Coordinates of C-alpha atoms in Angstrom, one line a residue:
Chain A
M1 CA 89.3 88.1 64.8
I2 CA 87.2 86.8 67.7
E3 CA 87.0 90.3 69.1
A4 CA 85.8 91.6 65.7
M5 CA 83.2 88.8 65.6
L6 CA 82.0 89.7 69.1
E7 CA 81.8 93.4 68.2
F8 CA 79.8 92.5 65.1
R9 CA 77.5 90.3 67.2
A10 CA 77.1 93.1 69.7
K11 CA 76.2 95.6 66.9
V12 CA 73.6 93.2 65.5
C13 CA 72.2 92.8 68.9
L14 CA 71.9 96.6 69.3
I15 CA 70.2 97.0 66.0
Y16 CA 67.8 94.1 66.9
Q17 CA 67.0 95.8 70.2
K18 CA 66.2 99.1 68.5
F19 CA 64.0 97.8 65.7
Q20 CA 62.8 94.6 67.4
F21 CA 59.1 94.9 66.6
A22 CA 59.6 95.7 62.9
L23 CA 62.3 93.1 62.4
N24 CA 60.2 90.4 64.0
L25 CA 57.3 91.2 61.7
I26 CA 59.5 91.3 58.6
F27 CA 61.2 88.0 59.5
K28 CA 57.9 86.2 60.2
F29 CA 56.4 87.6 57.0
A30 CA 59.4 86.4 55.0
V31 CA 59.4 82.9 56.5
S32 CA 55.6 82.5 56.1
F33 CA 55.8 83.7 52.5
L34 CA 58.6 81.2 51.8
V35 CA 56.8 78.3 53.5
I36 CA 53.5 78.9 51.8
T37 CA 55.1 79.4 48.4
T38 CA 57.1 76.2 48.8
L39 CA 53.9 74.3 49.8
N40 CA 52.0 75.7 46.8
T41 CA 54.9 74.6 44.5
E42 CA 54.7 71.0 45.8
I43 CA 51.0 70.5 46.1
G44 CA 49.3 73.6 44.7
Y45 CA 46.3 72.0 42.9
D46 CA 43.9 74.8 43.7
P47 CA 45.0 77.9 41.6
R48 CA 43.0 80.3 43.8
F49 CA 45.0 79.6 46.9
A50 CA 48.3 79.5 44.9
A51 CA 47.7 83.1 43.7
P52 CA 50.3 85.7 44.9
G53 CA 47.6 87.9 46.5
V54 CA 46.2 85.2 48.7
V55 CA 49.8 84.1 49.6
M56 CA 50.6 87.6 50.6
M57 CA 47.5 87.9 52.7
M58 CA 48.2 84.6 54.4
S59 CA 51.8 85.7 55.1
I60 CA 50.6 89.0 56.6
I61 CA 48.2 87.1 58.9
C62 CA 51.0 84.7 60.0
A63 CA 53.4 87.7 60.6
F64 CA 51.0 89.1 63.2
T65 CA 50.1 85.8 64.9
P66 CA 52.1 83.2 66.9
G67 CA 54.2 80.5 65.2
G68 CA 51.6 77.8 65.7
V69 CA 49.2 79.6 63.4
L70 CA 51.6 79.1 60.5
A71 CA 51.8 75.4 61.1
L72 CA 48.0 75.1 61.3
M73 CA 47.6 77.2 58.2
C74 CA 50.0 74.9 56.2
L75 CA 48.1 71.8 57.2
V76 CA 44.7 73.4 56.4
L77 CA 46.2 74.6 53.0
T78 CA 47.3 71.1 52.2
V79 CA 43.8 69.8 52.9
I80 CA 42.3 72.6 50.8
H81 CA 44.5 71.8 47.8
V82 CA 43.7 68.1 48.1
Y83 CA 40.0 69.0 48.4
S84 CA 40.3 70.5 44.9
V85 CA 41.3 67.0 43.7
N86 CA 38.6 65.1 45.5
V87 CA 36.5 65.6 48.6
A88 CA 36.9 62.1 49.9
L89 CA 40.7 62.3 49.5
A90 CA 40.7 65.6 51.4
V91 CA 38.8 63.9 54.2
F92 CA 41.3 61.1 54.1
V93 CA 44.3 63.5 54.4
G94 CA 42.4 65.4 57.1
L95 CA 41.9 62.2 59.1
I96 CA 45.7 61.5 58.9
M97 CA 46.4 65.0 60.2
I98 CA 44.0 64.4 63.2
I99 CA 45.6 61.0 63.9
L100 CA 49.1 62.6 63.9
Y101 CA 47.9 65.3 66.3
A102 CA 46.2 62.8 68.6
F103 CA 49.2 60.5 68.8
F104 CA 52.2 62.8 68.6
L105 CA 51.8 66.6 68.1
R106 CA 49.7 67.2 71.2
F107 CA 52.8 66.6 73.4
T108 CA 54.6 69.6 71.9
P109 CA 52.1 72.0 70.4
R110 CA 54.6 74.9 70.7
Y111 CA 57.0 73.1 68.3
A112 CA 54.5 72.3 65.6
Y113 CA 56.5 74.6 63.2
I114 CA 59.2 71.9 63.2
M115 CA 56.8 69.6 61.3
I116 CA 56.5 72.3 58.6
A117 CA 60.3 73.1 58.6
I118 CA 61.3 69.6 57.5
P119 CA 59.5 69.6 54.1
V120 CA 60.2 73.2 53.4
L121 CA 64.0 72.9 54.1
G122 CA 63.9 69.6 52.3
V123 CA 63.2 71.5 49.1
F124 CA 66.5 73.4 49.6
N125 CA 68.3 70.1 50.5
I126 CA 69.1 71.2 54.1
P127 CA 66.6 69.4 56.3
Y128 CA 69.5 68.3 58.5
T129 CA 69.6 71.7 60.2
V130 CA 66.3 70.8 62.0
P131 CA 67.5 67.9 64.2
L132 CA 70.8 69.7 64.9
L133 CA 69.1 72.9 66.0
A134 CA 66.4 71.0 67.9
G135 CA 69.0 69.1 69.8
L136 CA 70.8 72.3 70.7
T137 CA 67.8 74.3 71.8
T138 CA 64.9 72.1 72.7
S139 CA 64.2 68.8 74.5
P140 CA 64.0 65.3 73.0
A141 CA 60.2 65.6 72.9
T142 CA 60.6 67.5 69.6
I143 CA 61.5 64.1 68.0
F144 CA 57.7 63.6 67.6
P145 CA 57.0 66.7 65.5
M146 CA 60.2 66.0 63.6
C147 CA 59.1 62.5 62.6
C148 CA 55.7 63.9 61.8
G149 CA 57.4 66.4 59.5
I150 CA 59.2 63.5 57.7
F151 CA 55.9 61.7 57.3
F152 CA 54.3 64.9 56.0
R153 CA 57.0 65.3 53.4
Y154 CA 56.6 61.7 52.2
L155 CA 52.8 62.1 52.2
I156 CA 53.0 65.2 50.0
A157 CA 55.4 63.4 47.6
V158 CA 53.2 60.3 47.5
I159 CA 50.0 62.3 46.8
R160 CA 51.8 64.2 44.1
N161 CA 53.1 61.0 42.5
C162 CA 49.8 59.1 42.8
V163 CA 47.5 62.0 41.7
G164 CA 49.8 62.9 38.8
I165 CA 50.5 59.5 37.4
K166 CA 48.2 56.8 38.5
V167 CA 44.8 58.5 38.4
D168 CA 43.2 60.7 35.7
L169 CA 41.7 63.6 37.6
T170 CA 39.0 64.2 35.1
K171 CA 37.7 60.7 35.4
L172 CA 37.8 60.3 39.2
N173 CA 34.9 58.3 40.6
T174 CA 34.4 56.0 43.6
D175 CA 36.4 53.1 42.2
N176 CA 39.2 55.3 41.1
L177 CA 39.1 57.0 44.5
L178 CA 39.5 53.8 46.3
E179 CA 42.3 52.8 44.0
L180 CA 43.9 56.2 44.7
V181 CA 43.6 55.9 48.4
N182 CA 45.0 52.3 48.3
A183 CA 47.9 53.5 46.2
I184 CA 48.7 56.3 48.7
V185 CA 48.5 54.0 51.7
D186 CA 50.5 51.3 50.0
N187 CA 53.3 53.7 49.1
L188 CA 53.3 55.0 52.7
L189 CA 53.3 51.6 54.4
K190 CA 55.9 50.2 52.1
S191 CA 58.2 53.2 52.4
K192 CA 60.8 51.8 54.8
E193 CA 63.1 54.5 53.6
M194 CA 60.9 57.0 55.5
L195 CA 61.3 54.9 58.7
Y196 CA 65.1 54.9 58.3
F197 CA 65.2 58.7 57.8
M198 CA 63.0 59.1 61.0
G199 CA 65.5 56.9 62.8
V200 CA 68.5 58.8 61.6
F201 CA 67.0 62.2 62.4
A202 CA 65.9 61.1 65.8
M203 CA 69.4 59.7 66.5
V204 CA 71.1 63.0 65.4
E205 CA 68.8 65.0 67.7
L206 CA 69.4 62.7 70.6
V207 CA 73.2 62.8 70.1
A208 CA 73.2 66.6 69.8
F209 CA 71.1 66.9 72.9
L210 CA 73.1 64.5 75.1
I211 CA 76.4 66.0 74.2
R212 CA 75.4 69.6 74.7
K213 CA 74.0 68.6 78.2
L214 CA 77.5 67.4 79.3
K215 CA 79.5 69.9 81.4
F216 CA 82.7 70.6 79.5
S217 CA 84.0 73.4 77.5
F218 CA 82.7 73.9 73.9
S219 CA 80.0 71.3 74.5
F220 CA 77.7 73.1 72.0
E221 CA 80.2 73.3 69.3
I222 CA 81.3 69.7 69.7
S223 CA 77.6 68.6 69.7
V224 CA 77.1 70.2 66.3
V225 CA 80.2 68.5 64.9
I226 CA 79.3 65.1 66.3
G227 CA 75.7 65.5 65.3
T228 CA 76.8 66.4 61.7
A229 CA 79.1 63.3 61.7
A230 CA 76.2 61.1 63.0
C231 CA 73.9 62.5 60.2
I232 CA 76.5 61.7 57.5
L233 CA 77.1 58.2 58.9
G234 CA 73.4 57.5 59.1
H235 CA 72.8 58.6 55.6
V236 CA 75.7 56.5 54.3
F237 CA 74.0 53.5 56.0
I238 CA 70.7 54.4 54.3
D239 CA 72.4 54.8 51.0
G240 CA 73.5 51.2 51.2
R241 CA 69.9 50.0 51.2
Y242 CA 68.0 52.9 49.4
P243 CA 70.2 55.0 47.0
L244 CA 69.9 58.7 47.9
N245 CA 68.8 61.3 45.4
G246 CA 72.0 62.9 44.1
G247 CA 74.3 60.4 45.8
I248 CA 76.5 60.6 48.8
G249 CA 78.5 63.5 47.6
K250 CA 75.5 65.8 47.5
M251 CA 74.4 64.6 50.9
L252 CA 77.8 65.1 52.4
M253 CA 78.0 68.7 51.0
F254 CA 74.6 69.7 52.3
S255 CA 75.2 68.0 55.7
L256 CA 78.3 70.2 56.1
I257 CA 76.5 73.3 55.0
S258 CA 73.7 72.5 57.5
G259 CA 76.3 72.1 60.2
G260 CA 77.8 75.4 59.3
L261 CA 74.4 77.1 59.2
V262 CA 73.6 75.7 62.7
M263 CA 76.8 77.1 64.1
I264 CA 76.1 80.5 62.7
V265 CA 72.5 80.5 63.9
Y266 CA 73.4 79.2 67.3
A267 CA 76.1 81.9 67.7
F268 CA 73.4 84.5 67.3
L269 CA 70.8 82.6 69.3
R270 CA 73.1 82.7 72.4
I271 CA 72.9 86.4 72.5
L272 CA 69.5 87.1 70.9
D273 CA 67.9 84.8 73.4
Y274 CA 66.7 87.0 76.3
T275 CA 67.9 90.2 74.5
A276 CA 64.4 91.1 73.2
V277 CA 63.1 94.3 74.8
E278 CA 60.2 93.6 77.2
N279 CA 57.3 95.9 77.5
V280 CA 55.4 95.2 80.7
Q281 CA 52.6 96.9 82.7
F282 CA 51.8 96.5 86.3
E283 CA 50.3 98.6 89.1
D284 CA 50.6 99.1 92.8
D285 CA 48.7 101.3 95.3
D286 CA 50.2 104.5 94.1
Y287 CA 51.0 104.2 90.4
Y288 CA 50.4 102.4 87.2
Y289 CA 53.7 101.5 85.6
Y290 CA 54.5 101.2 81.9
V291 CA 58.0 99.7 81.9
R292 CA 60.3 99.1 78.9
A293 CA 63.1 96.7 80.0
V294 CA 66.1 96.7 77.7
P295 CA 68.6 94.0 78.6
K296 CA 72.3 94.8 78.6
I297 CA 74.7 93.5 76.0
K298 CA 77.1 90.9 77.3
S299 CA 79.9 90.4 74.8
G300 CA 81.0 87.1 76.5
L301 CA 84.6 88.0 77.2
K302 CA 85.6 88.2 80.8
K303 CA 87.7 91.2 81.7
L304 CA 90.5 90.1 84.1
N305 CA 92.0 92.6 86.5
I306 CA 95.5 91.5 87.0
R307 CA 97.2 92.8 90.1
K308 CA 100.8 91.9 90.7
M309 CA 102.1 91.7 94.2
D310 CA 105.9 91.9 94.1
A311 CA 108.0 91.4 97.2
P312 CA 110.5 94.2 97.8
T313 CA 113.7 93.8 95.8
Y314 CA 117.1 93.7 97.4
F315 CA 117.7 97.3 96.5
E316 CA 114.4 98.6 97.7
S317 CA 114.7 96.7 101.0
S318 CA 118.2 97.7 101.5
M319 CA 117.1 101.4 101.5
E320 CA 115.8 100.7 105.0
S321 CA 119.2 100.2 106.4
E322 CA 121.5 103.1 107.3
A323 CA 124.6 101.4 105.7
F324 CA 123.6 102.4 102.2
E325 CA 122.3 105.9 103.0
D326 CA 125.0 107.8 101.1
D327 CA 125.2 105.5 98.0
P328 CA 123.3 106.4 94.8
F329 CA 121.1 103.8 93.3
T330 CA 119.7 102.9 89.9
D331 CA 115.9 102.7 89.7
P332 CA 115.4 99.1 88.4
R333 CA 112.3 100.2 86.5
T334 CA 113.6 103.2 84.6
G335 CA 117.4 102.7 84.8
E336 CA 117.8 106.2 86.1
V337 CA 120.5 106.9 88.7
L338 CA 118.9 108.5 91.7
E339 CA 120.0 110.0 95.0
P340 CA 118.8 108.0 98.0
E341 CA 116.3 110.6 99.1
K342 CA 114.7 110.9 95.7
F343 CA 114.6 107.1 95.4
R344 CA 112.8 106.9 98.7
E345 CA 110.3 109.6 97.6
N346 CA 109.5 107.7 94.4
R347 CA 109.1 104.5 96.3
Q348 CA 106.7 106.2 98.7
K349 CA 104.5 107.4 95.8
R350 CA 104.3 103.8 94.5
K351 CA 103.4 102.4 97.8
P352 CA 99.7 101.4 98.5
K353 CA 97.5 103.5 100.8
E354 CA 97.9 101.2 103.8
A355 CA 101.7 101.6 103.6
K356 CA 101.4 105.4 103.4
K357 CA 99.1 105.4 106.5
A358 CA 101.6 103.2 108.3
A359 CA 104.3 105.7 107.4
S360 CA 102.2 108.5 108.7
G361 CA 102.2 109.7 112.3
E362 CA 99.3 107.6 113.5
E363 CA 101.1 104.3 113.3
K364 CA 104.3 105.7 114.8
K365 CA 102.3 107.1 117.7
N366 CA 100.7 103.8 118.3
R367 CA 104.0 102.1 118.3
A368 CA 105.5 104.7 120.6
E369 CA 102.7 104.2 123.1
S370 CA 102.7 100.5 123.0
G371 CA 106.5 100.5 123.4
E372 CA 107.1 98.1 120.5
E373 CA 110.5 98.1 119.1
K374 CA 110.8 98.0 115.4
K375 CA 112.3 94.7 114.6
R376 CA 114.6 94.7 111.6
P377 CA 114.2 91.7 109.3
A378 CA 117.3 89.6 109.0
F379 CA 117.9 90.2 105.3
L380 CA 118.4 93.9 106.0
N381 CA 121.6 93.2 107.9
L382 CA 123.4 92.1 104.8
K383 CA 126.9 93.4 104.1
K384 CA 127.9 95.2 101.0
D385 CA 130.3 92.5 99.8
K386 CA 127.7 89.7 99.8
K387 CA 125.8 88.8 96.7
P388 CA 122.2 89.8 96.6
E389 CA 119.6 87.3 97.2
Q390 CA 117.5 86.0 94.4
K391 CA 114.6 88.1 93.5
P392 CA 111.5 86.5 95.0
E393 CA 108.8 85.5 92.5
S394 CA 106.1 88.0 92.0
K395 CA 102.7 86.8 93.0
V396 CA 100.1 87.5 90.4
V397 CA 96.5 87.8 91.6
I398 CA 93.9 87.6 88.9
E399 CA 90.6 89.1 90.1
E400 CA 87.7 87.9 88.2
P401 CA 84.7 90.2 88.5
D402 CA 81.3 89.0 89.5
E403 CA 79.2 87.5 86.8
E404 CA 76.6 90.2 87.3
H405 CA 78.9 92.9 86.3
A406 CA 80.9 90.8 83.7
M407 CA 81.3 92.9 80.6
E408 CA 78.2 94.9 81.0
R409 CA 79.3 97.4 78.5
V410 CA 78.9 98.9 75.1
P411 CA 82.0 98.4 72.9
G412 CA 84.3 101.4 73.3
E413 CA 83.2 102.3 76.8
K414 CA 85.9 102.4 79.5
L415 CA 85.3 100.6 82.7
D416 CA 88.7 100.3 84.3
K417 CA 88.5 102.0 87.7
D418 CA 92.2 101.9 88.2
D419 CA 92.6 104.5 85.4
K420 CA 91.0 107.1 87.6
N421 CA 93.2 109.4 89.6
D422 CA 92.8 110.2 93.3
K423 CA 90.6 113.2 92.7
D424 CA 88.1 111.3 90.6
K425 CA 88.0 108.5 93.2
K426 CA 87.3 111.1 96.0
D427 CA 84.5 112.6 93.9
D428 CA 83.0 109.1 93.3
K429 CA 83.1 108.4 97.1
D430 CA 81.4 111.8 97.9
K431 CA 78.7 111.1 95.3
K432 CA 78.2 107.6 96.8
D433 CA 77.8 109.0 100.3
K434 CA 75.4 111.7 99.1
K435 CA 73.3 109.1 97.3
E436 CA 73.1 106.9 100.4
T437 CA 71.9 109.7 102.6
K438 CA 69.4 110.7 100.0
V439 CA 67.9 107.1 99.8
K440 CA 67.6 107.0 103.6
K441 CA 65.9 110.4 103.6
D442 CA 63.5 109.3 100.8
I443 CA 62.5 106.2 102.7
K444 CA 61.9 108.3 105.8
D445 CA 59.9 110.9 103.9
K446 CA 57.8 108.2 102.3
Chain B
M21 CA 58.0 109.4 94.3
L22 CA 59.0 106.4 92.3
D23 CA 60.9 103.7 94.2
E24 CA 63.5 102.2 91.8
K25 CA 64.2 99.1 93.9
K26 CA 60.5 98.2 94.0
V27 CA 60.1 98.9 90.2
R28 CA 63.1 96.6 89.4
I29 CA 61.6 93.7 91.4
M30 CA 58.2 94.2 90.0
T31 CA 59.5 94.4 86.4
K32 CA 61.4 91.1 86.8
L33 CA 58.2 89.5 88.1
S34 CA 56.1 90.9 85.3
I35 CA 58.5 89.7 82.6
Y36 CA 58.5 86.2 84.0
E37 CA 54.7 86.2 84.2
K38 CA 54.5 87.3 80.6
T39 CA 56.9 84.7 79.2
T40 CA 57.4 81.2 80.7
G41 CA 55.5 82.1 83.9
R42 CA 52.2 81.9 81.9
Y43 CA 52.5 78.1 81.7
D44 CA 54.3 77.6 85.1
I45 CA 51.8 79.5 87.1
K46 CA 49.0 77.4 85.6
L47 CA 50.8 74.3 86.7
A48 CA 51.2 75.7 90.2
K49 CA 47.5 75.3 90.8
F50 CA 47.8 71.5 90.7
Y51 CA 49.4 69.1 93.0
R52 CA 52.0 67.0 91.2
S53 CA 50.0 63.8 91.2
D54 CA 46.8 65.6 90.2
Y55 CA 48.5 67.2 87.2
V56 CA 50.2 64.0 86.0
H57 CA 47.0 62.0 86.3
Y58 CA 45.0 64.6 84.5
Q59 CA 47.5 64.8 81.6
V60 CA 47.8 61.0 81.4
L61 CA 44.0 60.8 81.2
R62 CA 43.9 63.4 78.4
T63 CA 46.6 61.4 76.6
L64 CA 44.6 58.2 76.9
I65 CA 41.5 59.8 75.5
A66 CA 43.4 61.3 72.6
V67 CA 45.1 58.0 71.9
T68 CA 41.7 56.2 71.9
L69 CA 40.3 58.8 69.4
G70 CA 43.4 58.4 67.2
Y71 CA 43.1 54.6 67.4
V72 CA 39.5 54.7 66.4
L73 CA 40.3 56.9 63.4
L74 CA 43.2 54.6 62.5
L75 CA 40.8 51.6 62.5
L76 CA 38.5 53.6 60.3
L77 CA 41.2 54.3 57.8
A78 CA 42.3 50.7 57.9
A79 CA 38.8 49.6 57.2
V80 CA 38.6 51.9 54.2
Y81 CA 42.0 50.6 53.0
K82 CA 40.8 47.0 53.3
S83 CA 37.2 47.7 52.3
D84 CA 37.4 45.5 49.2
Y85 CA 38.6 42.5 51.2
L86 CA 36.2 43.1 54.1
I87 CA 33.2 43.3 51.8
A88 CA 34.2 40.2 49.9
E89 CA 34.9 38.1 53.0
A90 CA 32.2 39.6 55.3
V91 CA 30.5 36.3 56.0
T92 CA 33.5 34.1 56.5
L93 CA 35.6 36.4 58.7
D94 CA 36.6 35.4 62.2
Y95 CA 35.3 38.5 64.0
A96 CA 36.3 37.1 67.5
S97 CA 40.0 36.9 66.6
I98 CA 39.9 40.2 64.8
G99 CA 38.3 41.8 67.9
K100 CA 40.9 40.2 70.2
A101 CA 43.8 41.5 68.0
I102 CA 42.3 45.0 67.9
L103 CA 41.9 45.0 71.7
R104 CA 45.4 43.6 72.2
Y105 CA 47.0 46.3 70.0
Y106 CA 44.9 49.0 71.6
L107 CA 46.0 48.0 75.1
M108 CA 49.6 47.9 74.0
I109 CA 49.5 51.3 72.4
L110 CA 47.6 52.7 75.5
A111 CA 50.2 51.3 77.9
V112 CA 53.1 52.7 75.9
F113 CA 51.6 56.2 75.6
A114 CA 50.5 56.1 79.3
V115 CA 54.1 55.4 80.4
I116 CA 55.6 58.0 78.0
S117 CA 53.1 60.7 79.1
L118 CA 53.5 59.8 82.8
F119 CA 57.3 60.4 82.8
G120 CA 57.1 63.3 80.3
Y121 CA 54.6 65.3 82.4
L122 CA 56.4 64.5 85.6
I123 CA 59.6 65.9 84.3
H124 CA 57.7 68.9 82.9
Y125 CA 56.1 69.6 86.3
N126 CA 59.4 69.3 88.2
V127 CA 61.1 71.8 85.7
S128 CA 58.3 74.3 86.1
R129 CA 58.6 74.1 89.9
K130 CA 62.3 75.1 89.7
H131 CA 61.3 78.2 87.7
L132 CA 58.5 79.0 90.1
S133 CA 60.8 78.8 93.2
D134 CA 62.8 81.7 91.7
Y135 CA 59.5 83.6 91.1
Y136 CA 58.4 83.0 94.7
N137 CA 61.7 84.2 96.1
L138 CA 61.3 87.5 94.2
L139 CA 57.8 87.7 95.6
K140 CA 59.1 87.3 99.1
K141 CA 61.6 90.0 98.5
L142 CA 58.9 92.4 97.4
K143 CA 56.8 91.5 100.4
K144 CA 59.7 92.0 102.7
Y145 CA 60.3 95.4 101.0
Y146 CA 56.7 96.4 101.6
V147 CA 56.9 95.4 105.3
L148 CA 60.1 97.4 105.8
K149 CA 58.5 100.4 104.1
E150 CA 55.5 100.2 106.4
E151 CA 57.8 100.1 109.4
A152 CA 59.7 103.1 108.1
E153 CA 56.4 105.0 107.6
A154 CA 55.3 104.1 111.1
E155 CA 58.5 105.3 112.5
G156 CA 58.2 108.5 110.5
I157 CA 54.7 109.1 111.8
A158 CA 55.8 108.4 115.4
D159 CA 58.7 110.9 114.9
T160 CA 56.4 113.6 113.5
A161 CA 53.9 113.0 116.4
G162 CA 56.7 113.3 118.9
Q163 CA 57.9 116.5 117.4
A164 CA 54.4 117.9 117.4
A165 CA 53.9 116.9 121.0
A166 CA 57.2 118.5 122.0
A167 CA 56.4 121.7 120.1
D168 CA 53.0 122.0 121.9
T169 CA 54.5 121.6 125.4
G170 CA 57.5 123.8 124.6
T171 CA 57.7 127.6 125.5
E172 CA 57.2 130.4 123.1
G173 CA 60.9 130.9 122.8
G174 CA 61.3 127.3 121.7
R175 CA 59.1 127.7 118.7
N176 CA 60.6 128.0 115.2
L177 CA 59.5 131.3 113.6

């Protein structure tokens, strides 16, 4: 099942690499459309900016621009909608935005979209994904935009309540305006629930960040689980003081859904990160280069090359002695009864290259020249009646390949070099030698 | 002729310069203390501006009370309280920004060290290439000299 998931992930990665530009545009357009539509639903007082055509145009602009432009556009849209209610109120909301930027948002301008994500995902009851994802992927500095997002959500809710209920828009004057502003500020200052939520979200992000930084296996997965648990516990604590909308059951369900979503998103983030195709240009003295760098897919599974090193068995080692020359033997691997000569031939074929070389004339000549006598190991002098020694344990060597070359493959592609026969290995070696000489020649020619 | 090894190194450098290197290379122009002091100063200015706007909003919120009690208010104590809160907020943000930007600078230096190692590799490659070219020129000059001094029979036809 895991292999199927990894293959699916690799296929998604391949498709993303092929159509990266178009997919990015489509995704950004879809997200921008969703965010702007949600904002218009919450605080869309100006019908001109809530029209589908304008929303489409703004979404197209956000699709072609960086992520920060969407956040800025949402803030400006909020001020524009409030401007349609009253100019002074719009100035008031604008000043609040500037204060938020001056105190908090200027530290992490690249993560300003987190501020917009909280109210948008809050509409779908899954704002808990934001602190979990932020803890897994960013630094604790993103607590600032997250808290600003919670404040922004409450600001929109308070403006909606106050403008809708407390003040008649057709009879808005200076006195009413002051009353409206005071009502908004009162609601915000007295909203301790907002402070509790800020505290819980900050705690969840910190917990997720600290656990994923620890160096043990499955730290990311465990951080998601513990972060979700912390989120549930925090909300249960809040529910004791300020009853939650929909009760604890709803909060529990959506917390678990958020945790699951974060797991799925992170599983893809781990491979989509750095897998985007890079188009770069640079020049040197001779050429101007247009380079398209396509990163390789790494499925994450390490391929282990297992090489067993068995000590010779009693029967194999006993073939060295002359006492058993005439006796037939059973091949322990196949169960076939073989003559001694054929048994020796088969054993020679299975031997590694070094042993073959040793068996060749060169080693024998060297030994003859040096005058070394071949010493027979003691275990070869066993008599026929004695019981065989216990089979020594085979030594298993697991060779882990370098990380550079770990699973750099497309699914279905063979990589096992041991599968090649001698002829292919020789061809590979010849090709390698030719390549080396060619490189040296090229450098010299240049 | 395209040199694959050189293109690979230059591609990696270019990708880094296009992505995170954009911010890290800007930081490389500063000394650590200069960068941190500059960012802390910017933070203090932004916090001052935000505090002034906050006071303005507070004045609007309490405008009824301020107008009604304009004559009897103790402006000295109000001024002291405002200054006290201002200095407290300034101190907190100065400490946060000091440590935050210090960590940010150190992290960027780690990324830059990899970038500089690649640059050194490329430079070394250019040096070796120049040496190989020089050897190649010396060889061809030697061959030309040998051909000139050789007999007619020694010439390649």
